[in-house]
Coordinates of C-alpha atoms in Angstrom, one line a residue:
M1 CA -17.3 9.5 -33.4
V2 CA -13.8 10.8 -34.3
S3 CA -13.4 14.5 -34.3
A4 CA -9.8 15.6 -33.4
P5 CA -6.5 14.2 -34.6
E6 CA -4.4 12.3 -32.1
T7 CA -1.1 14.1 -33.2
N8 CA -0.2 17.6 -34.1
G9 CA 1.4 16.9 -37.6
H10 CA 0.0 15.3 -40.8
V11 CA 1.5 12.0 -41.2
P12 CA 3.3 11.7 -44.6
H13 CA 2.1 9.5 -47.2
T14 CA 3.7 7.9 -50.4
N15 CA 2.1 6.6 -53.6
G16 CA 4.9 4.1 -53.7
D17 CA 5.9 5.1 -57.2
V18 CA 9.5 5.9 -56.2
N19 CA 12.3 3.1 -56.1
G20 CA 12.8 1.8 -52.7
A21 CA 9.4 3.4 -51.3
A22 CA 6.6 1.3 -49.9
P23 CA 4.4 -0.6 -52.4
P24 CA 1.3 1.1 -54.2
K25 CA -1.6 1.5 -51.8
K26 CA -4.6 -0.6 -52.2
K27 CA -7.2 1.7 -53.8
M28 CA -10.2 2.5 -51.6
I29 CA -13.8 1.7 -52.7
L30 CA -16.2 4.4 -52.0
N31 CA -20.0 3.8 -52.4
A32 CA -22.8 6.2 -51.7
F33 CA -25.2 4.6 -49.1
V34 CA -28.8 5.8 -49.7
E35 CA -32.5 4.8 -49.6
M36 CA -35.7 5.7 -51.3
C37 CA -36.8 7.8 -48.5
S38 CA -35.7 11.1 -46.7
G39 CA -32.9 11.1 -44.0
H40 CA -32.1 7.6 -44.3
Q41 CA -29.5 7.1 -41.5
S42 CA -29.8 10.6 -40.0
P43 CA -33.6 10.9 -39.0
G44 CA -35.1 14.5 -38.9
L45 CA -32.1 16.0 -41.0
W46 CA -34.7 16.5 -43.9
R47 CA -35.6 19.4 -41.8
H48 CA -32.2 21.1 -42.5
P49 CA -32.5 23.9 -45.2
D50 CA -29.6 22.4 -47.3
D51 CA -31.2 18.9 -47.3
K52 CA -33.0 17.5 -50.4
S53 CA -33.5 14.1 -49.4
M54 CA -37.3 14.6 -49.3
N55 CA -37.2 14.9 -53.1
F56 CA -36.9 11.0 -53.4
N57 CA -40.3 10.9 -55.1
D58 CA -38.7 12.7 -58.1
I59 CA -36.7 11.0 -60.8
E60 CA -34.6 14.1 -61.7
H61 CA -33.3 14.0 -57.9
W62 CA -31.9 10.4 -58.4
V63 CA -30.7 11.0 -61.9
E64 CA -28.6 14.3 -60.6
L65 CA -27.3 12.5 -57.8
A66 CA -26.1 9.6 -60.0
K67 CA -24.4 12.1 -62.3
T68 CA -22.7 14.0 -59.4
L69 CA -21.3 10.8 -57.8
E70 CA -20.1 9.4 -61.0
A71 CA -18.3 13.0 -61.7
G72 CA -16.7 12.3 -58.3
G73 CA -15.5 8.8 -59.1
F74 CA -17.8 7.0 -56.8
H75 CA -17.7 3.1 -57.6
A76 CA -21.4 2.6 -56.8
M77 CA -24.7 3.7 -55.4
F78 CA -25.9 1.3 -52.7
I79 CA -29.5 1.4 -52.2
A80 CA -30.9 -0.1 -49.0
D81 CA -34.5 -1.1 -48.4
V82 CA -37.0 -2.2 -45.8
L83 CA -40.5 -3.6 -46.5
G84 CA -42.0 -2.5 -43.3
G85 CA -41.9 0.4 -40.6
Y86 CA -40.1 0.8 -37.3
D87 CA -42.7 -0.1 -35.0
V88 CA -40.7 -1.4 -32.0
Y89 CA -40.1 1.9 -30.1
K90 CA -43.3 2.7 -27.9
N91 CA -44.6 -0.4 -29.6
S92 CA -45.9 1.9 -32.2
L93 CA -45.3 3.1 -35.8
D94 CA -46.0 6.7 -34.9
E95 CA -42.6 8.3 -34.1
A96 CA -41.2 6.7 -37.4
V97 CA -44.2 8.3 -39.3
R98 CA -44.0 11.5 -37.6
S99 CA -40.3 12.2 -37.8
G100 CA -39.9 10.5 -41.2
A101 CA -37.5 7.8 -40.2
Q102 CA -37.2 5.6 -43.4
W103 CA -41.0 6.2 -43.7
P104 CA -42.3 6.6 -46.3
V105 CA -40.0 4.5 -48.3
N106 CA -40.3 3.6 -52.0
E107 CA -39.0 0.4 -53.8
P108 CA -35.4 0.8 -55.1
I109 CA -35.3 -1.2 -58.4
Q110 CA -37.6 1.0 -60.5
V111 CA -35.3 4.2 -60.3
V112 CA -32.0 2.5 -61.4
P113 CA -32.7 2.3 -65.1
A114 CA -33.1 6.1 -65.4
M115 CA -29.7 6.6 -63.4
A116 CA -28.0 4.0 -65.6
A117 CA -29.3 5.8 -68.9
A118 CA -27.5 9.0 -67.5
T119 CA -24.2 7.5 -66.5
K120 CA -21.6 5.2 -67.9
H121 CA -19.4 3.8 -65.0
I122 CA -21.2 3.9 -61.8
G123 CA -22.8 0.9 -60.5
F124 CA -26.0 0.2 -58.5
G125 CA -26.4 -2.2 -55.7
V126 CA -30.2 -2.9 -54.9
T127 CA -31.7 -4.6 -51.7
V128 CA -34.2 -7.3 -52.3
S129 CA -35.3 -9.9 -49.6
T130 CA -35.1 -13.7 -50.2
T131 CA -38.0 -14.2 -47.6
Y132 CA -40.7 -12.4 -49.3
E133 CA -40.3 -13.0 -52.9
Q134 CA -40.2 -16.0 -55.2
P135 CA -36.8 -16.5 -56.9
Y136 CA -38.1 -17.1 -60.4
H137 CA -39.8 -13.7 -60.2
L138 CA -36.7 -11.9 -58.8
A139 CA -34.4 -13.7 -61.3
R140 CA -36.6 -12.0 -64.1
R141 CA -36.3 -8.5 -62.5
L142 CA -32.5 -8.7 -61.8
S143 CA -31.7 -10.0 -65.2
T144 CA -33.8 -7.2 -66.7
L145 CA -31.9 -4.7 -64.5
D146 CA -28.5 -6.0 -65.5
H147 CA -29.5 -5.8 -69.1
L148 CA -30.8 -2.2 -68.7
T149 CA -27.7 -1.1 -66.8
K150 CA -25.2 -2.8 -69.1
G151 CA -24.0 -5.1 -66.4
R152 CA -23.7 -2.4 -63.7
C153 CA -26.1 -4.2 -61.4
G154 CA -25.5 -5.7 -57.9
W155 CA -27.9 -7.5 -55.5
N156 CA -27.7 -6.9 -51.7
V157 CA -29.1 -10.2 -50.5
V158 CA -31.1 -9.7 -47.4
T159 CA -33.5 -12.1 -45.2
G160 CA -35.4 -9.2 -43.5
Y161 CA -35.4 -8.1 -39.8
L162 CA -38.7 -6.5 -39.5
D163 CA -41.8 -8.2 -38.2
S164 CA -43.8 -5.4 -39.6
A165 CA -42.8 -6.5 -43.0
A166 CA -43.7 -10.3 -42.3
R167 CA -47.2 -9.2 -41.1
N168 CA -47.8 -7.4 -44.1
L169 CA -46.7 -10.1 -46.4
G170 CA -49.1 -12.9 -45.2
R171 CA -47.0 -14.0 -42.0
A172 CA -47.7 -13.7 -38.4
A173 CA -44.1 -13.0 -37.8
Q174 CA -40.7 -13.5 -39.4
P175 CA -39.2 -17.1 -39.7
E176 CA -36.6 -17.8 -37.1
H177 CA -33.3 -16.1 -38.0
D178 CA -31.4 -19.3 -38.8
E179 CA -34.3 -20.6 -40.9
R180 CA -34.4 -17.7 -42.9
Y181 CA -30.8 -18.1 -43.9
A182 CA -31.5 -21.8 -44.6
M183 CA -34.2 -20.5 -46.9
A184 CA -31.9 -18.1 -48.6
E185 CA -29.2 -20.8 -49.2
E186 CA -31.8 -22.6 -51.1
Y187 CA -32.8 -19.4 -52.7
M188 CA -29.2 -18.8 -54.2
E189 CA -29.4 -22.3 -55.5
V190 CA -32.3 -21.7 -57.6
M191 CA -31.0 -18.1 -58.8
Y192 CA -27.7 -19.6 -59.8
K193 CA -29.5 -22.4 -61.8
L194 CA -31.9 -19.8 -63.5
F195 CA -29.0 -17.2 -64.3
Q196 CA -26.3 -19.8 -65.2
S197 CA -27.6 -23.0 -66.1
S198 CA -30.9 -22.4 -68.0
W199 CA -29.4 -20.8 -71.0
R200 CA -26.2 -21.8 -72.9
E201 CA -23.8 -19.0 -73.4
D202 CA -24.4 -19.0 -77.2
A203 CA -28.4 -19.8 -77.1
V204 CA -29.2 -16.4 -78.6
A205 CA -28.6 -16.4 -82.4
L206 CA -30.4 -13.4 -83.9
D207 CA -30.2 -15.3 -87.2
R208 CA -32.4 -13.3 -89.5
A209 CA -31.6 -15.5 -92.5
R210 CA -32.7 -18.7 -91.0
G211 CA -35.3 -17.0 -88.6
I212 CA -33.6 -18.4 -85.4
Y213 CA -33.9 -16.0 -82.5
T214 CA -32.9 -18.5 -79.9
H215 CA -31.8 -22.0 -80.4
P216 CA -34.3 -24.3 -78.6
D217 CA -31.8 -26.9 -77.8
R218 CA -29.8 -24.5 -75.8
V219 CA -32.6 -23.4 -73.3
R220 CA -33.5 -26.0 -70.8
P221 CA -35.5 -26.4 -67.4
I222 CA -33.8 -26.4 -64.1
H223 CA -36.0 -29.0 -62.5
H224 CA -35.5 -27.5 -58.9
E225 CA -37.5 -29.2 -56.3
G226 CA -36.4 -28.3 -52.7
K227 CA -37.7 -27.8 -49.3
H228 CA -38.8 -24.3 -49.9
F229 CA -39.0 -23.8 -53.5
T230 CA -40.1 -25.6 -56.7
V231 CA -39.0 -23.9 -59.8
P232 CA -39.2 -26.0 -63.0
G233 CA -37.7 -23.1 -65.3
P234 CA -36.5 -22.3 -67.4
H235 CA -35.4 -18.7 -66.9
I236 CA -37.5 -16.4 -68.8
C237 CA -34.7 -13.8 -69.5
Q238 CA -31.8 -14.5 -71.8
P239 CA -28.4 -14.2 -70.2
S240 CA -27.5 -10.6 -69.1
P241 CA -23.9 -9.0 -69.4
Q242 CA -23.1 -10.4 -65.8
R243 CA -25.5 -13.3 -65.8
V244 CA -25.2 -13.2 -62.2
P245 CA -25.4 -9.7 -60.5
V246 CA -22.6 -8.9 -58.0
I247 CA -23.6 -10.6 -55.0
M248 CA -23.5 -8.5 -51.9
Q249 CA -24.4 -9.2 -48.3
A250 CA -24.3 -7.6 -44.7
G251 CA -25.0 -10.4 -42.3
T252 CA -22.8 -10.4 -39.2
S253 CA -24.4 -13.1 -37.2
P254 CA -22.8 -16.7 -37.1
A255 CA -25.4 -17.7 -39.9
G256 CA -24.9 -14.4 -41.9
T257 CA -21.2 -14.7 -41.8
A258 CA -21.4 -18.3 -43.1
F259 CA -23.6 -17.3 -45.9
S260 CA -21.6 -14.2 -46.8
S261 CA -18.4 -16.2 -46.8
K262 CA -19.8 -18.6 -49.4
H263 CA -21.9 -16.3 -51.6
A264 CA -20.9 -12.8 -51.5
E265 CA -18.5 -10.7 -53.6
A266 CA -18.9 -7.6 -51.5
V267 CA -19.5 -7.7 -47.8
F268 CA -21.1 -4.7 -45.8
V269 CA -19.9 -4.3 -42.1
S270 CA -21.0 -1.7 -39.6
G271 CA -19.3 -0.7 -36.3
H272 CA -18.0 2.1 -34.2
S273 CA -14.3 1.4 -34.4
P274 CA -12.1 -0.8 -36.5
A275 CA -11.7 -3.2 -33.7
A276 CA -15.4 -3.7 -33.6
C277 CA -15.3 -4.7 -37.1
A278 CA -12.0 -6.6 -37.5
R279 CA -13.1 -9.8 -35.8
G280 CA -15.9 -10.2 -38.3
V281 CA -13.9 -9.2 -41.3
A282 CA -11.2 -11.8 -40.2
S283 CA -14.1 -14.5 -39.9
V284 CA -15.5 -13.8 -43.3
R285 CA -12.2 -14.2 -45.1
E286 CA -11.1 -17.3 -43.1
Q287 CA -14.6 -19.1 -43.9
A288 CA -14.2 -18.1 -47.5
A289 CA -10.9 -19.7 -47.6
R290 CA -12.3 -23.0 -46.4
H291 CA -14.9 -22.8 -49.0
G292 CA -12.2 -22.8 -51.7
R293 CA -12.4 -19.1 -52.4
D294 CA -9.8 -16.4 -52.5
P295 CA -10.5 -14.3 -49.3
K296 CA -9.0 -11.3 -50.4
A297 CA -11.2 -11.2 -53.6
I298 CA -14.2 -10.4 -51.3
K299 CA -14.5 -6.7 -51.0
V300 CA -15.4 -5.8 -47.5
I301 CA -17.0 -2.4 -47.2
A302 CA -17.6 -0.6 -43.9
K303 CA -20.4 2.0 -43.4
M304 CA -19.0 5.5 -42.3
C305 CA -20.5 9.0 -42.1
V306 CA -18.2 11.6 -42.6
V307 CA -18.6 15.3 -41.8
L308 CA -15.8 17.6 -43.5
G309 CA -14.8 21.0 -43.3
A310 CA -11.7 23.1 -44.4
T311 CA -10.8 23.3 -40.6
Q312 CA -11.6 21.2 -37.7
A313 CA -13.8 24.0 -36.4
E314 CA -15.7 24.4 -39.4
A315 CA -16.4 20.4 -39.4
E316 CA -17.5 20.5 -35.7
R317 CA -19.7 23.4 -36.4
K318 CA -21.3 21.7 -39.4
Y319 CA -21.8 18.4 -37.1
A320 CA -23.5 20.5 -34.4
E321 CA -25.5 22.1 -36.9
Y322 CA -26.8 18.8 -38.2
A323 CA -27.3 17.3 -34.8
A324 CA -29.6 20.2 -34.0
H325 CA -32.0 19.3 -36.7
G326 CA -32.0 15.6 -35.8
D327 CA -35.1 14.0 -34.3
V328 CA -34.4 12.0 -31.0
D329 CA -37.4 9.8 -31.1
G330 CA -36.8 9.3 -34.8
A331 CA -33.3 7.9 -33.9
L332 CA -34.7 5.5 -31.2
A333 CA -37.2 4.4 -33.6
L334 CA -34.6 3.1 -36.0
F335 CA -32.5 1.9 -33.0
G336 CA -35.7 -0.3 -32.0
G337 CA -36.1 -1.6 -35.6
W338 CA -32.2 -2.4 -36.0
T339 CA -31.8 -4.2 -32.5
G340 CA -35.4 -5.2 -31.4
Y341 CA -34.8 -3.1 -28.3
D342 CA -37.7 -0.7 -27.0
M343 CA -35.9 2.1 -25.4
A344 CA -39.3 3.7 -24.1
A345 CA -39.0 1.9 -21.0
Y346 CA -35.8 3.7 -19.8
A347 CA -35.4 7.1 -18.4
D348 CA -33.5 9.7 -20.6
D349 CA -30.8 10.0 -17.8
E350 CA -30.5 6.3 -16.8
E351 CA -27.2 4.6 -17.3
L352 CA -27.9 1.7 -19.8
R353 CA -25.1 -0.3 -18.8
L354 CA -26.5 -0.9 -15.5
V355 CA -30.1 -2.0 -16.7
Q356 CA -31.6 -5.3 -15.9
T357 CA -32.0 -6.5 -19.3
N358 CA -29.0 -8.6 -20.4
A359 CA -29.3 -7.9 -24.1
I360 CA -29.3 -4.0 -23.7
R361 CA -26.7 -4.1 -21.0
S362 CA -24.6 -6.1 -23.2
Y363 CA -24.9 -4.1 -26.3
M364 CA -24.2 -0.8 -24.3
E365 CA -21.1 -2.3 -22.7
G366 CA -19.8 -3.3 -26.3
L367 CA -20.5 0.3 -27.4
G368 CA -18.8 1.9 -24.7
K369 CA -15.8 -0.3 -25.1
H370 CA -15.2 1.1 -28.5
Q371 CA -16.4 4.7 -27.6
P372 CA -14.3 5.3 -24.3
K373 CA -14.7 9.0 -24.5
V374 CA -18.5 8.7 -23.7
G375 CA -18.8 8.6 -19.8
R376 CA -22.3 7.5 -19.4
W377 CA -24.3 5.7 -22.0
T378 CA -27.9 6.9 -21.2
K379 CA -30.9 6.9 -23.6
K380 CA -30.4 10.5 -24.6
V381 CA -26.8 10.0 -25.2
L382 CA -27.4 7.1 -27.3
A383 CA -30.0 8.9 -29.3
E384 CA -27.6 11.9 -29.9
H385 CA -25.1 9.3 -31.1
L386 CA -27.3 8.1 -33.8
I387 CA -28.8 11.3 -35.1
V388 CA -26.1 11.8 -37.4
G389 CA -25.1 8.8 -39.4
G390 CA -26.9 6.2 -37.4
L391 CA -25.1 2.9 -36.1
G392 CA -21.5 2.6 -37.4
G393 CA -18.4 5.0 -37.4
T394 CA -18.6 8.7 -37.9
V395 CA -15.7 11.0 -38.4
V396 CA -15.7 14.8 -38.1
G397 CA -12.8 16.7 -39.4
T398 CA -10.6 18.0 -42.1
P399 CA -9.7 16.1 -45.2
E400 CA -6.5 15.1 -43.8
L401 CA -7.9 13.8 -40.6
V402 CA -10.8 12.0 -42.3
A403 CA -8.3 10.4 -44.8
D404 CA -6.2 9.3 -41.8
E405 CA -9.1 7.8 -40.3
L406 CA -10.3 5.8 -43.5
E407 CA -6.8 4.5 -43.9
R408 CA -6.6 3.5 -40.2
W409 CA -9.8 1.5 -40.8
M410 CA -8.4 -0.1 -43.9
D411 CA -5.3 -1.1 -42.0
E412 CA -6.7 -2.1 -38.8
A413 CA -10.1 -3.8 -39.8
D414 CA -8.7 -5.0 -43.1
V415 CA -11.7 -3.3 -45.0
D416 CA -11.4 -2.4 -48.7
G417 CA -13.6 0.6 -48.6
F418 CA -16.6 2.4 -47.4
N419 CA -20.2 2.9 -47.8
I420 CA -20.6 6.7 -47.3
A421 CA -23.8 7.6 -45.3
Y422 CA -24.9 10.9 -45.6
A423 CA -26.0 13.7 -43.1
I424 CA -27.6 15.9 -45.7
L425 CA -28.2 15.2 -49.3
P426 CA -26.5 15.8 -51.6
G427 CA -24.3 18.0 -49.5
S428 CA -22.4 15.2 -47.5
F429 CA -21.4 13.5 -51.0
T430 CA -20.2 16.9 -52.7
D431 CA -18.2 17.5 -49.6
V432 CA -16.7 14.2 -50.0
I433 CA -16.0 14.7 -53.7
D434 CA -14.7 18.3 -53.3
L435 CA -12.7 17.9 -50.2
L436 CA -12.1 14.3 -49.3
I437 CA -11.4 12.7 -52.6
P438 CA -8.7 15.0 -53.7
E439 CA -6.8 14.3 -50.5
L440 CA -7.1 10.6 -51.2
R441 CA -5.8 10.8 -54.6
R442 CA -2.9 12.8 -53.4
R443 CA -2.0 9.9 -51.3
G444 CA -2.5 7.3 -53.9
A445 CA -5.5 5.8 -51.9
F446 CA -8.1 6.3 -54.6
H447 CA -8.5 5.9 -58.4
D448 CA -7.8 9.1 -60.4
A449 CA -10.4 7.8 -62.9
Y450 CA -12.3 4.9 -63.5
P451 CA -10.1 2.0 -64.3
F452 CA -12.0 0.7 -67.3
P453 CA -13.8 2.5 -70.3
P454 CA -17.4 2.8 -70.5
G455 CA -19.0 -0.7 -71.0
A456 CA -17.2 -2.3 -68.0
T457 CA -19.4 -4.2 -65.6
L458 CA -20.0 -3.5 -61.9
R459 CA -17.9 -6.9 -61.2
E460 CA -15.0 -5.5 -63.3
T461 CA -15.1 -2.2 -61.5
L462 CA -15.1 -3.6 -57.9
S463 CA -12.7 -6.5 -58.8
G464 CA -10.1 -4.4 -60.6
V465 CA -9.9 -7.2 -63.4
R466 CA -10.9 -6.3 -66.9
G467 CA -12.8 -9.1 -68.4
R468 CA -14.3 -10.5 -65.2
R469 CA -17.8 -10.2 -66.4
L470 CA -19.1 -13.6 -64.6
P471 CA -18.5 -14.7 -61.1
A472 CA -14.9 -16.1 -60.5
D473 CA -14.3 -19.7 -61.0
D474 CA -14.1 -20.1 -57.2
H475 CA -17.5 -18.7 -56.5
P476 CA -20.3 -21.3 -56.1
A477 CA -22.3 -19.8 -58.9
S478 CA -19.5 -20.7 -61.4
R479 CA -20.2 -24.6 -61.3
Y480 CA -23.7 -24.0 -62.8
L481 CA -22.5 -22.1 -65.8
W482 CA -23.7 -23.9 -69.0
R483 CA -20.7 -23.1 -71.3
A484 CA -20.5 -23.0 -75.2
P485 CA -18.6 -25.8 -76.7
A486 CA -14.9 -24.9 -77.8
P487 CA -15.0 -23.8 -81.4
P488 CA -14.5 -26.9 -83.8
T489 CA -11.0 -27.4 -84.9
S490 CA -12.1 -29.0 -88.2
T491 CA -12.1 -27.1 -91.3
S492 CA -14.7 -29.4 -93.1
P493 CA -17.4 -27.4 -95.0
F494 CA -19.8 -29.4 -93.3
S495 CA -18.8 -28.8 -89.5
S496 CA -21.2 -25.8 -89.3
I497 CA -24.3 -27.2 -90.7
A498 CA -25.7 -29.0 -87.7
S499 CA -26.5 -27.5 -84.5
P500 CA -24.6 -28.9 -81.4
P501 CA -26.6 -31.6 -79.8
S502 CA -28.8 -30.8 -76.8
P503 CA -26.9 -31.9 -73.5
K504 CA -28.5 -34.9 -71.9
T505 CA -30.0 -33.5 -68.5
K506 CA -31.4 -35.2 -65.6
K507 CA -32.8 -34.2 -62.2
T508 CA -30.6 -35.3 -59.1
K509 CA -32.0 -35.8 -55.8
Q510 CA -31.1 -32.2 -54.9
G511 CA -32.9 -31.0 -58.3
V512 CA -29.5 -30.1 -59.9
V513 CA -29.6 -30.2 -63.8
E514 CA -26.4 -32.2 -64.9
G515 CA -25.2 -32.7 -68.3
S516 CA -22.2 -33.2 -70.5
L517 CA -22.1 -29.4 -71.0
A518 CA -23.7 -28.1 -67.9
F519 CA -21.2 -27.1 -65.6
R520 CA -17.8 -25.5 -65.1
G521 CA -15.6 -26.8 -62.4
G522 CA -14.5 -24.3 -59.9
G523 CA -13.1 -23.4 -56.4
G524 CA -10.3 -25.2 -54.6
A525 CA -7.0 -25.9 -56.5
A526 CA -8.7 -25.5 -59.9
G527 CA -9.8 -21.9 -58.9
A528 CA -6.4 -21.1 -57.9
L529 CA -4.9 -22.1 -60.9
S530 CA -7.4 -20.4 -63.1
G531 CA -5.4 -17.1 -63.2
H532 CA -7.8 -15.0 -61.2
G533 CA -6.1 -12.4 -59.1
D534 CA -3.5 -11.6 -61.7
G535 CA -5.7 -9.6 -64.1
V536 CA -6.2 -12.7 -66.5
V537 CA -9.5 -14.2 -66.9
P538 CA -10.2 -17.7 -68.3
A539 CA -11.3 -17.9 -71.9
S540 CA -14.7 -19.3 -70.7
S541 CA -15.3 -16.0 -68.7
R542 CA -14.0 -13.8 -71.7
Y543 CA -16.9 -15.5 -74.1
V544 CA -19.1 -12.6 -75.5
P545 CA -22.4 -13.8 -77.0
A546 CA -23.3 -12.6 -80.6
W547 CA -26.3 -10.5 -79.2
M548 CA -23.7 -8.6 -77.0
G549 CA -21.4 -7.7 -80.1
G550 CA -19.3 -10.9 -79.9
E551 CA -19.0 -13.7 -82.3
F552 CA -19.6 -17.5 -82.2

């Protein structure tokens, strides 16, 4: 936890808009990090008199939160999710149930359309596991969500981490970690085929005169047959505004990093200091470059809890008040689920860096390295550290101090923004809006307004590129896109009578549909020459079907 400035004076900042000054600062991304439960990352704080997180069952609660966040300029609301309870601690679910530590928890997708209907700009990232849901079904749910949000939808791809979820979904335990990622790799292939390759861009006609809703020759099966999934297709939904929701991912293991560097457009990281995150961020970007992707196009978002006050004393008073309402056993229940470590075997005052369990000792040594102000890491100290904000960074201070710390993270860890975890809801977010964002704007570190008018997709908002409705050309999803042919150059009066021929398709050994119109090349040099990164999007990405208000 950072709670006091290291210098007496405030470091001056420049917007870079004066001749000879530093170039303009990279604009910070701010997302609200929430879950359909009480407390989320701060177990027990639902007891605080100003906390409203226990109202998560009410649709009005979420609509008002979305409107508040949009009024403040937040880029997105990122909704976490779990499919089971935290039952590692004391080998029981009881402490999670008693304390309300992410229990009970509701399904995240269903609340999003109501929030989208009440807003115009803010995006919504939803968490869904690839381990426990068939891709054909999920593709339908996500396409529907992208339609209803008008393209403001993202998908946080997870493989799961709780055995309690596996037991309730027909498995004795989770598949092994790397096997889950192997399943996820094939899962993404199926999803890209359904989203991108099953419907041609101009398939939907809505031609009342001829009675053609959709051209049958522009919809086709995907013929996927793999180790884990058999999906003949076609996709049951017409293409949505983004076709593929913004792909988000939070894996930090070697398998997770390999997956995110290939697929993710936004990567979430968590650590107690910039140094703790920097190596992982560098690895994601380096591996992305090896995949032929622009490493800087991946938005890396760090989890951060901030406690703000007009003065340092006020901020520290708030933090102490929040901590007093937290629940120690609830925090240890969450820790057990996150790490797999049951801390019940250790005494409250036992130095955890000296225990015989290698995994726990190694974890605590790493934690101590990045939190040198903590003398002895005991179970009690660990729980107190987790109560406000959970695992990850926590900053307590004035707007100037917090802004300094966030900018330090961006510089030292090479992150692009932050998932703001709350202590109390909505108070933590309103403090960010009222106190922190004005300071960030004064420094030129946060947008003064949303970059694009209403109607922009989440992909456009996060990338900062107007017209980037579809995944970039260097993203693996792009090679599956079934494009509409270029408009005919002939002026013959007969050129518009016949429908374009259906592309000849075949099933390869990998189950990939191929055809003369099936795929757009991407990645490598082709991606580098496509114009991405300079605000220009290829014509293929600017195509707008008739049913979305365009022409064909």
